[in-house]
Amino acid sequence: MPINLAPKQSKPFWHDSVQELFQQLQANEQGLSRQEAASRLKRYGDNRAQNHKPPGAVSLFFGQFKSSIILILLFATGLSFYLHDKLDAIIILCIILMSALLGFWQEKGAADAVHKLLAMVQIRVEVLRDGALQELPAEQIVPGDIVQLRAGDVIPADCRLLSSDNLFVDEAILTGESYPAEKYVTELPINTGLSQRQNCLWMGSHVQSGSATALAVATGPDSEFGKLSERIKLKPPETEFEHGVRRFGYLLMEVTLILVIMIFAVNVYLDKPIMDSFLFALALAVGLTPQLLPAVISINLAHGAKRMAEQKVIVKQLAAIENFGSMNVLCSDKTGTLTEGTVQLKDTLDISGQTSDKVARYAYLNSVFETGFNNPIDQAIRQFKTFAVADDGKLDEIPYDFHRKRLSMLVQDQGETLMICKGALNNILEICDTAENAAGELQPIATAADAIQQRYRDYSHQGFRTLGVAYKPMPGKTKFAKDDETGLRFLGFLTLFDPPKADCAATISLLREQGVTLKIITGDNRLVAETVAGQLGLATSAILTGTDLAGMSERALIHRVAQVNLFAEIEPNQKERIIIALKKAGFVVGYMGDGINDVSALHAADVGISVDSAADVAKQTAQIVLLEKDLRVLLGGIREGRITFANTLKYVFMATSANFGNMFSMAGASLFLPFLPLLPKQILLTNLLTDFPEMTIASDNVDPEMLSKPHRWNIGFIRKFMLTFGIISSVFDYLTFGLLLWLQVPVEQFRTGWFSESVISAALIVFVVRSQNQLFSNRPGNPLMLTTASIVGLTLALPYTPVAPLIGFQPLSLAISGWLGLIVLLYILTAELAKRVFYRHVKL
């Protein structure tokens, strides 16, 4: 196991000089060699905040015995050995081991599948190894690595800056500060506080704008975030699905505890053998306890994750699958998801609306040298028209950020030094004091503003995204700052378009049919957003803009969000506010985003959805990652999420019908029968055999009703289901008791008959409770049918095998078998009739 030992440092690394740090870390500007990096990875361990590896095979196997009831049962087995009842003890021990092996085999397969899926969406980092840049998973970063960072990158370790270019970092995860922190190369006093350490980068934060080269100093648990995680043992919030499972488990455990204590006490009072009574009570507890529920849920979720991967949907957190299926509102940006995602430049226009080569050239110069944040707009400008710039060059740059909403470049162009800015029109106009016409004449911006704004509205109504371009001469300058962004000349417009995807309107209609409402949240101006939304068939009669939201109270927003499907001109921090309002309004909300400005909304949503090509920080925050940025892919994922939830509910329904009814009946029968109705080993064998069909539920077919709309965990429905079908099961169990007592069969045949009826009825009832519709109207999955048929056959054959005397069984006569078969048939028919009445009055 790797030992996490941080490199010894004489002083805090924000105070040390860079050369001192290189010496301490035995590193240099060329980065580590591959061999040295591999050696350090073994020494320090994988670079994770909490460096815990997934449980191995041995841990998974012994984890099957962590139930307190199983441990007590094993203790009782050991006591049986001590009391020389070795045969019964061996049989019980074998049954327990078989059950554990079944759970282990299924959970191991689920864990392996999830591990492979997560490997597909790793966060990757550019690292210098052997003097060359290469992309590596963030988990492989070690102290001494040189990393290259750009806007959108997650910082993979605690680092010291070696160089930076207009670097701003979001450190809210550590400091709680909502505004990005500016970072630059400097040396700081020893007592500098965490939030003031401008020369440091912290693991888990992310680059909002700019670029940097940094030296990794501390990784994994030795990082500040790792220490924080260890101290407070961070745990993700409980999902609605997990909360429902826990409440269901508590419900059954309460019933189990009361029942077991009563049965043990009464059996002892009736002078039945104490040891037998104790083992009987414990075996009942095993039968009643939903011990397979965690395994079945894991298997269902893992199967769902594998099926979703086939639909190009990668699930990072399995518990998110249920929320994915329950989602009834999906919020999304429009670019690339609803539109083609290939932004194209339509035209470069001067202030009079005429095509302008000067606007095209200045926009090209601004984009071709851009290094802060690669984006489709700059790509579109570079592809639209190229200019010879070999004799020109970049002098300095202020990268785009989400507050200024513009990119500024200081360039040498044909012997002239210019600052060229492009960005959102209003953000460009606010730094201009003049406007330049096609003849090069200048006029005050105040006199030209109305005409500029009118052209902007016209272009927006046509569905174009419109940016502004401005410049100013800066002779003799080689550097500049944000304070220099003033007194510019407005030059003209860039009109861009991104057409809606051909099948997007049909997909949105299909989502609506599946009970999912799409809401667009975009930073684009209202007119462009309204045009695109109209083309997609979305109602645009009610629109909220960022300005509207700023003046709206939380209560008012909660009342409005349900009626609004288009939110335009939205600031990044307002996205989170919209998501939270939708959740408070009672919706299960998914948010689909791929940018740095989507992180807070992804975190706030019930289901955060990103794409494989997204910024690292967006992929890290999201619970679900799409390998293809297409709503149709999402539609397939929603379907698989609902299948997973529906099949999990089937196990719950089985556990609360025949299984629960059988154990409850057995407990009651033990109070008036002069002998135990089943021996402990027979109860455990009943439980083991009924486990096999339940393990195949993950691959079962699902009713169309469960797929047509979202469903949520309903513990009240489950309680009613348990009472209804548990009582029906008990009625037929007591009918079996009465028949066997009336026939005056020997004790061994009584137990054999009841064992056969219990196992077969519990195996067959699944075909009733698995669907709301008529029996077999929805064909069961092949694995379920095969395992059920096998268990029924094995149960019928068991009394006639050589092992029957060891378990305490005797062969049944043909007449008794016929009567028991009739009872099972009546039970299935009664349950089927009760199901139709039940679903007519109780809705899931």
PDB file of N, CA, C and O in Angstrom, residues 94 469 517 520:
ATOM      1  N   CYS A  94     -22.853 -23.645   5.285  1.00  0.00           N
ATOM      2  CA  CYS A  94     -22.775 -23.749   3.825  1.00  0.00           C
ATOM      3  C   CYS A  94     -23.780 -22.818   3.144  1.00  0.00           C
ATOM      4  O   CYS A  94     -23.471 -22.176   2.134  1.00  0.00           O
ATOM      5  N   VAL A 469     -16.638  45.083 -32.214  1.00  0.00           N
ATOM      6  CA  VAL A 469     -15.182  45.188 -32.370  1.00  0.00           C
ATOM      7  C   VAL A 469     -14.794  46.652 -32.202  1.00  0.00           C
ATOM      8  O   VAL A 469     -15.435  47.549 -32.780  1.00  0.00           O
ATOM      9  N   THR A 517     -39.865  18.515 -19.351  1.00  0.00           N
ATOM     10  CA  THR A 517     -39.988  19.845 -19.943  1.00  0.00           C
ATOM     11  C   THR A 517     -38.604  20.447 -20.124  1.00  0.00           C
ATOM     12  O   THR A 517     -37.795  20.458 -19.195  1.00  0.00           O
ATOM     13  N   ILE A 520     -34.582  26.522 -21.670  1.00  0.00           N
ATOM     14  CA  ILE A 520     -33.309  27.044 -22.163  1.00  0.00           C
ATOM     15  C   ILE A 520     -32.818  28.151 -21.236  1.00  0.00           C
ATOM     16  O   ILE A 520     -33.562  29.083 -20.916  1.00  0.00           O
TER      17      ILE A 520
END
